[in-house]
Each structure stands twice: as C-alpha cells, then as structure tokens.
Amino acid sequence: MPVRPPRARRPVPRRHLRLVRADTAGATAPDARPTVHLVVPPRPPEELLRLALAGADAMVIDLVGPEQGASPDVAAARAGARALLRSGRRGRRPEVWLRVPPAGTDACAETLALSAGLGVGLVVADARTVDDVEWVAARAPRAALMPVVESSAGLASSTSIARHPSVHRLALSPLAQPPAATGPVLSPAEARQWQLAIVALAAEAAGLPGPVDAPYGLHGRPAPGSGVDARVQDAATARAAGFTGHCVSDPDHVRAVRALLETREP
C-alpha cells in the first residue's frame, strides 16, 4: 500500500491570526490608524499597568537579551502581558506585543515556548528573509507577526517578508550595517529616507498598514538625545515616507508623538 506524503502546512489567513487589539479581544486584521508603540523591558505587572496609563496604542515588551539572546525575564513578561490583556475596558486596552530574538536561534525557540498561549503579537528581531518569518510562524501558527527589518538582507527581502500571511505589519530599526553602496552617495539622513521608502512600499504592495518606525531600536532603553522634540521630528520624517506607527521608550513622549501622527498632512 503506497504511503501518502505528509500534507504541507497551509498558511493561516491573516483574518484568523490572533492579536489582542485595543477594540477587540479576538483575531482581526489591523486597521490603518496611527499608532504609538511604547517599548519597555520586562517589568512586574503593576509597573506595566502604570506605564499603560501613558496612553500608548501598543505595549511592546522586549524579550531580547544581550547579544540577541533570550531574556532571563520571560516569566515576568508573561505575567505582565496577562495583566495588560485583562486591564481596563475593551476599547481601551493597548495591543500587547512581545519582542523575541531572531528566528532560527535557540533563544527564539525558548522564548516562543515560554510565551505560548498568551494571544499576543510577536515582534521578530532582525528578520532577514521570509524563511525567518516562516520559522517563527511554524512555532506560533496563530500569532500575528511584526518582523523588524534591521539589516541589508532584511531590506532586500522586505517585499517577500511583507507578503507572508502571518505578517500583520512591518517595522524598521536602524540597520546594523547599512548597504555599502549608499555610503559614498547618500548622507545618513538620505540613507534613512531611502530605507523608509523601501519598507513603506513593501508594506503597501502587500496590503499592510503603514509600517512602524523604531529609529533607535526596540530595546526599551532611552534613546540618545531623547527629548520629545527629537522624537516628534523622527515621527514626522517617517510619516512623510508612509509610516503610520512609531516606537518610543519614554511614556512622556506618547501623547506628543500621537498628536503628530494624527495631524492631517497639508
């Protein structure tokens, strides 16, 4: 009797992915409204609930440790995420995301296993190819993913990454090593504009909302020159390129950045 080959895993449609949003407690595709993401390290539940009062649309709990390893505080992050999901009234809860180490690493596998079943979104650090996204999706098949482009390889693959059915949104973080070809030609500001444009076009082509900009990374630590005016200027630059989300690490910056993102362009 012939043996049937194993059935290929079917991708989960975006509408079935689980992401607890501010207006629902189930699976929905993201809307196109501007969003401010407050990035924080793992904290006790009471501290995360206090930070949520800043009014961010999304809370990103960073679970990436030194050298892109696993954070030792996954248990604390799990408790904090549960507290956020239960907080407030439906319609006032922030989205809850966990930033996990790069795909294909033991650190990522460990973090995914320890955070399974929470029903939160996953921000995937340093996504370089669509295979990285598939690796995470295979281990968290019903989670909404936000791959972070932070390398030249990720920038080159951003279109295929955006088209993966588990991806709800793209994010852009400073490239660890900008493409060599841009060095002699573009200033740092021009190179940033170029990177923003590539990721925004990839998201638009895939039918995703505008990407999320993290101009100083997603590690939850205060950014250099961390005044609110600098954060608002960063958000304005990204918005002009088509981004509708912005990451901040200081809760005092949330309202000013949101006001900028919600202002209609002339």
mmCIF file of C-alpha atoms in Angstrom:
data_model
loop_
_atom_site.group_PDB
_atom_site.id
_atom_site.type_symbol
_atom_site.label_atom_id
_atom_site.label_comp_id
_atom_site.label_asym_id
_atom_site.label_seq_id
_atom_site.Cartn_x
_atom_site.Cartn_y
_atom_site.Cartn_z
ATOM 1 C CA MET A 1 0.000 0.000 0.000
ATOM 2 C CA PRO A 2 1.576 3.310 -1.029
ATOM 3 C CA VAL A 3 2.471 5.735 1.741
ATOM 4 C CA ARG A 4 0.990 9.181 1.367
ATOM 5 C CA PRO A 5 3.448 12.034 1.618
ATOM 6 C CA PRO A 6 2.925 14.369 4.583
ATOM 7 C CA ARG A 7 0.451 17.130 3.931
ATOM 8 C CA ALA A 8 2.050 20.550 3.518
ATOM 9 C CA ARG A 9 1.239 23.075 6.224
ATOM 10 C CA ARG A 10 -1.290 25.552 4.913
ATOM 11 C CA PRO A 11 -0.637 29.181 5.768
ATOM 12 C CA VAL A 12 -3.132 30.685 8.184
ATOM 13 C CA PRO A 13 -5.128 33.524 6.594
ATOM 14 C CA ARG A 14 -4.462 36.910 8.165
ATOM 15 C CA ARG A 15 -8.047 37.214 9.363
ATOM 16 C CA HIS A 16 -7.561 34.160 11.597
ATOM 17 C CA LEU A 17 -4.395 35.300 13.326
ATOM 18 C CA ARG A 18 -4.693 36.108 16.992
ATOM 19 C CA LEU A 19 -3.832 39.584 18.153
ATOM 20 C CA VAL A 20 -5.481 41.258 21.117
ATOM 21 C CA ARG A 21 -6.237 44.766 19.916
ATOM 22 C CA ALA A 22 -7.495 47.903 21.587
ATOM 23 C CA ASP A 23 -11.006 47.373 20.245
ATOM 24 C CA THR A 24 -11.416 43.589 20.234
ATOM 25 C CA ALA A 25 -10.357 40.505 22.130
ATOM 26 C CA GLY A 26 -10.021 38.277 19.108
ATOM 27 C CA ALA A 27 -8.493 37.925 15.688
ATOM 28 C CA THR A 28 -8.799 40.857 13.338
ATOM 29 C CA ALA A 29 -6.683 42.412 10.637
ATOM 30 C CA PRO A 30 -5.036 45.650 11.768
ATOM 31 C CA ASP A 31 -6.522 48.958 10.739
ATOM 32 C CA ALA A 32 -4.646 51.883 9.269
ATOM 33 C CA ARG A 33 -4.940 54.284 12.204
ATOM 34 C CA PRO A 34 -1.745 55.883 13.517
ATOM 35 C CA THR A 35 -0.259 54.006 16.452
ATOM 36 C CA VAL A 36 2.315 54.800 19.106
ATOM 37 C CA HIS A 37 4.188 51.791 20.487
ATOM 38 C CA LEU A 38 5.732 52.064 23.936
ATOM 39 C CA VAL A 39 8.715 49.693 24.147
ATOM 40 C CA VAL A 40 9.563 48.513 27.643
ATOM 41 C CA PRO A 41 11.793 45.877 29.246
ATOM 42 C CA PRO A 42 10.087 43.149 31.306
ATOM 43 C CA ARG A 43 8.533 44.666 34.408
ATOM 44 C CA PRO A 44 6.259 43.446 37.205
ATOM 45 C CA PRO A 45 2.562 43.599 36.281
ATOM 46 C CA GLU A 46 1.858 46.650 38.450
ATOM 47 C CA GLU A 47 4.621 48.627 36.720
ATOM 48 C CA LEU A 48 3.396 47.692 33.239
ATOM 49 C CA LEU A 49 -0.142 48.708 34.176
ATOM 50 C CA ARG A 50 1.184 52.068 35.356
ATOM 51 C CA LEU A 51 3.118 52.542 32.091
ATOM 52 C CA ALA A 52 -0.008 51.676 30.109
ATOM 53 C CA LEU A 53 -1.674 54.763 31.597
ATOM 54 C CA ALA A 54 0.552 56.856 29.300
ATOM 55 C CA GLY A 55 -1.983 56.022 26.611
ATOM 56 C CA ALA A 56 0.141 54.153 24.062
ATOM 57 C CA ASP A 57 -1.794 52.214 21.450
ATOM 58 C CA ALA A 58 0.535 49.245 21.877
ATOM 59 C CA MET A 59 2.908 47.946 24.527
ATOM 60 C CA VAL A 60 5.973 46.073 23.265
ATOM 61 C CA ILE A 61 7.697 44.025 25.969
ATOM 62 C CA ASP A 62 11.295 43.410 24.953
ATOM 63 C CA LEU A 63 12.399 39.805 25.499
ATOM 64 C CA VAL A 64 15.717 40.047 23.643
ATOM 65 C CA GLY A 65 18.684 39.768 25.957
ATOM 66 C CA PRO A 66 22.348 40.661 25.423
ATOM 67 C CA GLU A 67 23.852 39.591 22.094
ATOM 68 C CA GLN A 68 20.348 38.843 20.748
ATOM 69 C CA GLY A 69 19.897 36.066 23.310
ATOM 70 C CA ALA A 70 16.841 35.184 25.362
ATOM 71 C CA SER A 71 15.851 37.476 28.184
ATOM 72 C CA PRO A 72 16.019 35.891 31.646
ATOM 73 C CA ASP A 73 12.738 37.656 32.489
ATOM 74 C CA VAL A 74 10.277 35.774 30.270
ATOM 75 C CA ALA A 75 8.211 34.673 33.268
ATOM 76 C CA ALA A 76 7.844 38.273 34.438
ATOM 77 C CA ALA A 77 6.923 39.361 30.913
ATOM 78 C CA ARG A 78 4.298 36.626 30.691
ATOM 79 C CA ALA A 79 2.685 37.796 33.935
ATOM 80 C CA GLY A 80 2.850 41.402 32.778
ATOM 81 C CA ALA A 81 1.304 40.622 29.390
ATOM 82 C CA ARG A 82 -1.588 38.809 31.075
ATOM 83 C CA ALA A 83 -2.177 41.780 33.342
ATOM 84 C CA LEU A 84 -2.257 44.154 30.366
ATOM 85 C CA LEU A 85 -4.685 41.922 28.477
ATOM 86 C CA ARG A 86 -7.060 41.936 31.435
ATOM 87 C CA SER A 87 -6.736 45.627 32.193
ATOM 88 C CA GLY A 88 -9.322 48.300 31.553
ATOM 89 C CA ARG A 89 -12.359 48.056 29.372
ATOM 90 C CA ARG A 90 -12.464 46.619 25.896
ATOM 91 C CA GLY A 91 -11.802 49.523 23.568
ATOM 92 C CA ARG A 92 -9.222 50.995 25.960
ATOM 93 C CA ARG A 93 -6.734 48.134 26.167
ATOM 94 C CA PRO A 94 -3.469 48.571 24.299
ATOM 95 C CA GLU A 95 -2.248 45.989 21.851
ATOM 96 C CA VAL A 96 0.291 43.725 23.529
ATOM 97 C CA TRP A 97 3.397 42.534 21.675
ATOM 98 C CA LEU A 98 6.451 40.578 22.741
ATOM 99 C CA ARG A 99 9.769 41.227 21.003
ATOM 100 C CA VAL A 100 11.506 37.881 20.520
ATOM 101 C CA PRO A 101 15.101 37.027 19.461
ATOM 102 C CA PRO A 102 15.970 36.384 15.804
ATOM 103 C CA ALA A 103 14.400 33.371 14.119
ATOM 104 C CA GLY A 104 16.307 30.117 13.917
ATOM 105 C CA THR A 105 18.071 30.583 17.249
ATOM 106 C CA ASP A 106 17.737 28.547 20.412
ATOM 107 C CA ALA A 107 16.948 31.789 22.208
ATOM 108 C CA CYS A 108 13.956 32.418 19.953
ATOM 109 C CA ALA A 109 12.669 28.853 20.281
ATOM 110 C CA GLU A 110 12.967 29.059 24.072
ATOM 111 C CA THR A 111 11.177 32.403 24.213
ATOM 112 C CA LEU A 112 8.360 31.215 21.947
ATOM 113 C CA ALA A 113 7.846 28.106 24.068
ATOM 114 C CA LEU A 114 7.691 30.098 27.300
ATOM 115 C CA SER A 115 5.325 32.708 25.866
ATOM 116 C CA ALA A 116 2.978 30.282 24.072
ATOM 117 C CA GLY A 117 -0.748 30.643 24.606
ATOM 118 C CA LEU A 118 -0.793 34.318 25.567
ATOM 119 C CA GLY A 119 -2.612 35.505 22.448
ATOM 120 C CA VAL A 120 -0.243 38.428 21.882
ATOM 121 C CA GLY A 121 1.593 39.643 18.805
ATOM 122 C CA LEU A 122 5.248 38.793 18.237
ATOM 123 C CA VAL A 123 7.817 41.366 17.127
ATOM 124 C CA VAL A 124 10.543 39.322 15.407
ATOM 125 C CA ALA A 125 14.001 40.835 15.804
ATOM 126 C CA ASP A 126 16.269 41.088 12.752
ATOM 127 C CA ALA A 127 14.093 39.324 10.178
ATOM 128 C CA ARG A 128 16.335 38.814 7.153
ATOM 129 C CA THR A 129 14.327 36.553 4.846
ATOM 130 C CA VAL A 130 10.813 35.213 4.511
ATOM 131 C CA ASP A 131 12.213 31.907 5.812
ATOM 132 C CA ASP A 132 12.815 33.630 9.137
ATOM 133 C CA VAL A 133 9.148 34.599 9.272
ATOM 134 C CA GLU A 134 8.062 31.082 8.326
ATOM 135 C CA TRP A 135 10.290 29.623 11.060
ATOM 136 C CA VAL A 136 8.501 31.690 13.708
ATOM 137 C CA ALA A 137 5.064 31.145 12.164
ATOM 138 C CA ALA A 138 5.566 27.368 12.265
ATOM 139 C CA ARG A 139 6.131 27.575 16.039
ATOM 140 C CA ALA A 140 3.457 30.196 16.718
ATOM 141 C CA PRO A 141 0.931 29.457 13.956
ATOM 142 C CA ARG A 142 -1.848 31.715 15.219
ATOM 143 C CA ALA A 143 0.229 34.688 16.321
ATOM 144 C CA ALA A 144 0.311 37.981 14.463
ATOM 145 C CA LEU A 145 3.893 38.799 13.494
ATOM 146 C CA MET A 146 5.698 42.105 13.128
ATOM 147 C CA PRO A 147 9.109 41.379 11.546
ATOM 148 C CA VAL A 148 11.738 44.035 12.169
ATOM 149 C CA VAL A 149 13.930 44.995 9.224
ATOM 150 C CA GLU A 150 17.329 45.865 10.677
ATOM 151 C CA SER A 151 19.852 44.587 8.120
ATOM 152 C CA SER A 152 20.648 44.986 4.442
ATOM 153 C CA ALA A 153 19.375 41.449 3.858
ATOM 154 C CA GLY A 154 16.081 42.267 5.553
ATOM 155 C CA LEU A 155 15.747 45.419 3.487
ATOM 156 C CA ALA A 156 16.294 43.441 0.279
ATOM 157 C CA SER A 157 13.717 40.841 1.366
ATOM 158 C CA SER A 158 11.139 43.262 2.747
ATOM 159 C CA THR A 159 8.665 42.700 -0.086
ATOM 160 C CA SER A 160 8.556 38.919 0.341
ATOM 161 C CA ILE A 161 8.539 39.247 4.143
ATOM 162 C CA ALA A 162 5.533 41.569 3.975
ATOM 163 C CA ARG A 163 3.585 39.092 1.836
ATOM 164 C CA HIS A 164 3.796 36.235 4.334
ATOM 165 C CA PRO A 165 0.264 35.546 5.629
ATOM 166 C CA SER A 166 1.330 35.689 9.284
ATOM 167 C CA VAL A 167 2.669 39.246 8.966
ATOM 168 C CA HIS A 168 0.363 41.977 10.216
ATOM 169 C CA ARG A 169 2.833 44.819 9.964
ATOM 170 C CA LEU A 170 6.462 45.637 9.213
ATOM 171 C CA ALA A 171 8.846 47.557 11.433
ATOM 172 C CA LEU A 172 12.123 49.280 10.611
ATOM 173 C CA SER A 173 15.028 49.636 13.028
ATOM 174 C CA PRO A 174 18.475 51.115 12.288
ATOM 175 C CA LEU A 175 20.441 48.802 10.016
ATOM 176 C CA ALA A 176 23.371 47.177 11.806
ATOM 177 C CA GLN A 177 25.472 47.710 8.690
ATOM 178 C CA PRO A 178 23.938 49.979 6.027
ATOM 179 C CA PRO A 179 24.430 48.897 2.403
ATOM 180 C CA ALA A 180 27.957 49.755 1.321
ATOM 181 C CA ALA A 181 26.687 51.192 -1.946
ATOM 182 C CA THR A 182 24.882 54.022 -0.151
ATOM 183 C CA GLY A 183 27.916 55.238 1.800
ATOM 184 C CA PRO A 184 29.689 57.267 -0.901
ATOM 185 C CA VAL A 185 26.427 58.538 -2.398
ATOM 186 C CA LEU A 186 23.949 59.297 0.373
ATOM 187 C CA SER A 187 24.214 61.193 3.628
ATOM 188 C CA PRO A 188 22.938 59.381 6.762
ATOM 189 C CA ALA A 189 19.680 61.349 6.542
ATOM 190 C CA GLU A 190 19.251 60.477 2.860
ATOM 191 C CA ALA A 191 20.040 56.813 3.550
ATOM 192 C CA ARG A 192 17.358 56.752 6.234
ATOM 193 C CA GLN A 193 14.835 58.245 3.810
ATOM 194 C CA TRP A 194 15.748 55.563 1.283
ATOM 195 C CA GLN A 195 15.278 52.772 3.835
ATOM 196 C CA LEU A 196 11.946 54.205 4.989
ATOM 197 C CA ALA A 197 10.710 54.361 1.406
ATOM 198 C CA ILE A 198 11.648 50.736 0.633
ATOM 199 C CA VAL A 199 9.878 49.343 3.699
ATOM 200 C CA ALA A 200 6.814 51.565 3.208
ATOM 201 C CA LEU A 201 6.475 50.440 -0.416
ATOM 202 C CA ALA A 202 6.820 46.786 0.608
ATOM 203 C CA ALA A 203 4.020 47.185 3.141
ATOM 204 C CA GLU A 204 1.776 48.993 0.676
ATOM 205 C CA ALA A 205 2.327 46.379 -2.023
ATOM 206 C CA ALA A 206 1.333 43.627 0.430
ATOM 207 C CA GLY A 207 -1.792 45.472 1.547
ATOM 208 C CA LEU A 208 -0.483 46.066 5.075
ATOM 209 C CA PRO A 209 -0.944 49.203 7.185
ATOM 210 C CA GLY A 210 1.871 51.706 7.224
ATOM 211 C CA PRO A 211 4.962 50.263 8.950
ATOM 212 C CA VAL A 212 6.222 51.058 12.435
ATOM 213 C CA ASP A 213 9.391 53.114 12.772
ATOM 214 C CA ALA A 214 11.862 52.423 15.572
ATOM 215 C CA PRO A 215 14.652 54.906 14.813
ATOM 216 C CA TYR A 216 16.641 53.966 17.934
ATOM 217 C CA GLY A 217 15.830 50.264 18.066
ATOM 218 C CA LEU A 218 13.294 48.286 20.090
ATOM 219 C CA HIS A 219 15.306 47.607 23.219
ATOM 220 C CA GLY A 220 13.197 49.786 25.514
ATOM 221 C CA ARG A 221 16.113 51.893 26.711
ATOM 222 C CA PRO A 222 16.123 55.704 26.462
ATOM 223 C CA ALA A 223 17.330 56.952 23.098
ATOM 224 C CA PRO A 224 20.237 59.349 22.685
ATOM 225 C CA GLY A 225 19.119 62.957 22.513
ATOM 226 C CA SER A 226 15.876 61.704 23.964
ATOM 227 C CA GLY A 227 13.945 64.971 24.173
ATOM 228 C CA VAL A 228 10.368 64.952 22.989
ATOM 229 C CA ASP A 229 11.135 67.363 20.121
ATOM 230 C CA ALA A 230 13.624 64.874 18.650
ATOM 231 C CA ARG A 231 11.075 62.063 18.873
ATOM 232 C CA VAL A 232 8.413 64.168 17.178
ATOM 233 C CA GLN A 233 10.841 65.057 14.370
ATOM 234 C CA ASP A 234 11.692 61.365 13.902
ATOM 235 C CA ALA A 235 7.984 60.552 13.666
ATOM 236 C CA ALA A 236 7.414 63.366 11.168
ATOM 237 C CA THR A 237 10.186 62.046 8.913
ATOM 238 C CA ALA A 238 8.763 58.529 8.998
ATOM 239 C CA ARG A 239 5.188 59.689 8.456
ATOM 240 C CA ALA A 240 6.227 61.592 5.345
ATOM 241 C CA ALA A 241 7.535 58.282 3.944
ATOM 242 C CA GLY A 242 4.263 56.432 4.623
ATOM 243 C CA PHE A 243 4.796 55.066 8.143
ATOM 244 C CA THR A 244 1.807 55.188 10.476
ATOM 245 C CA GLY A 245 3.413 53.725 13.626
ATOM 246 C CA HIS A 246 6.246 54.951 15.809
ATOM 247 C CA CYS A 247 8.116 53.445 18.749
ATOM 248 C CA VAL A 248 9.074 55.397 21.848
ATOM 249 C CA SER A 249 10.766 54.234 25.037
ATOM 250 C CA ASP A 250 9.677 57.125 27.254
ATOM 251 C CA PRO A 251 5.997 57.210 28.325
ATOM 252 C CA ASP A 252 6.181 61.010 28.491
ATOM 253 C CA HIS A 253 6.624 61.093 24.696
ATOM 254 C CA VAL A 254 3.493 59.122 23.812
ATOM 255 C CA ARG A 255 0.983 61.956 23.566
ATOM 256 C CA ALA A 256 3.228 64.329 21.614
ATOM 257 C CA VAL A 257 4.114 61.688 19.030
ATOM 258 C CA ARG A 258 0.476 60.619 18.666
ATOM 259 C CA ALA A 259 -0.589 64.229 18.117
ATOM 260 C CA LEU A 260 1.921 64.465 15.274
ATOM 261 C CA LEU A 261 0.829 61.182 13.688
ATOM 262 C CA GLU A 262 -2.850 62.130 13.862
ATOM 263 C CA THR A 263 -2.320 65.577 12.349
ATOM 264 C CA ARG A 264 -3.537 65.700 8.794
ATOM 265 C CA GLU A 265 -0.824 66.420 6.297
ATOM 266 C CA PRO A 266 -1.351 69.645 4.332
#
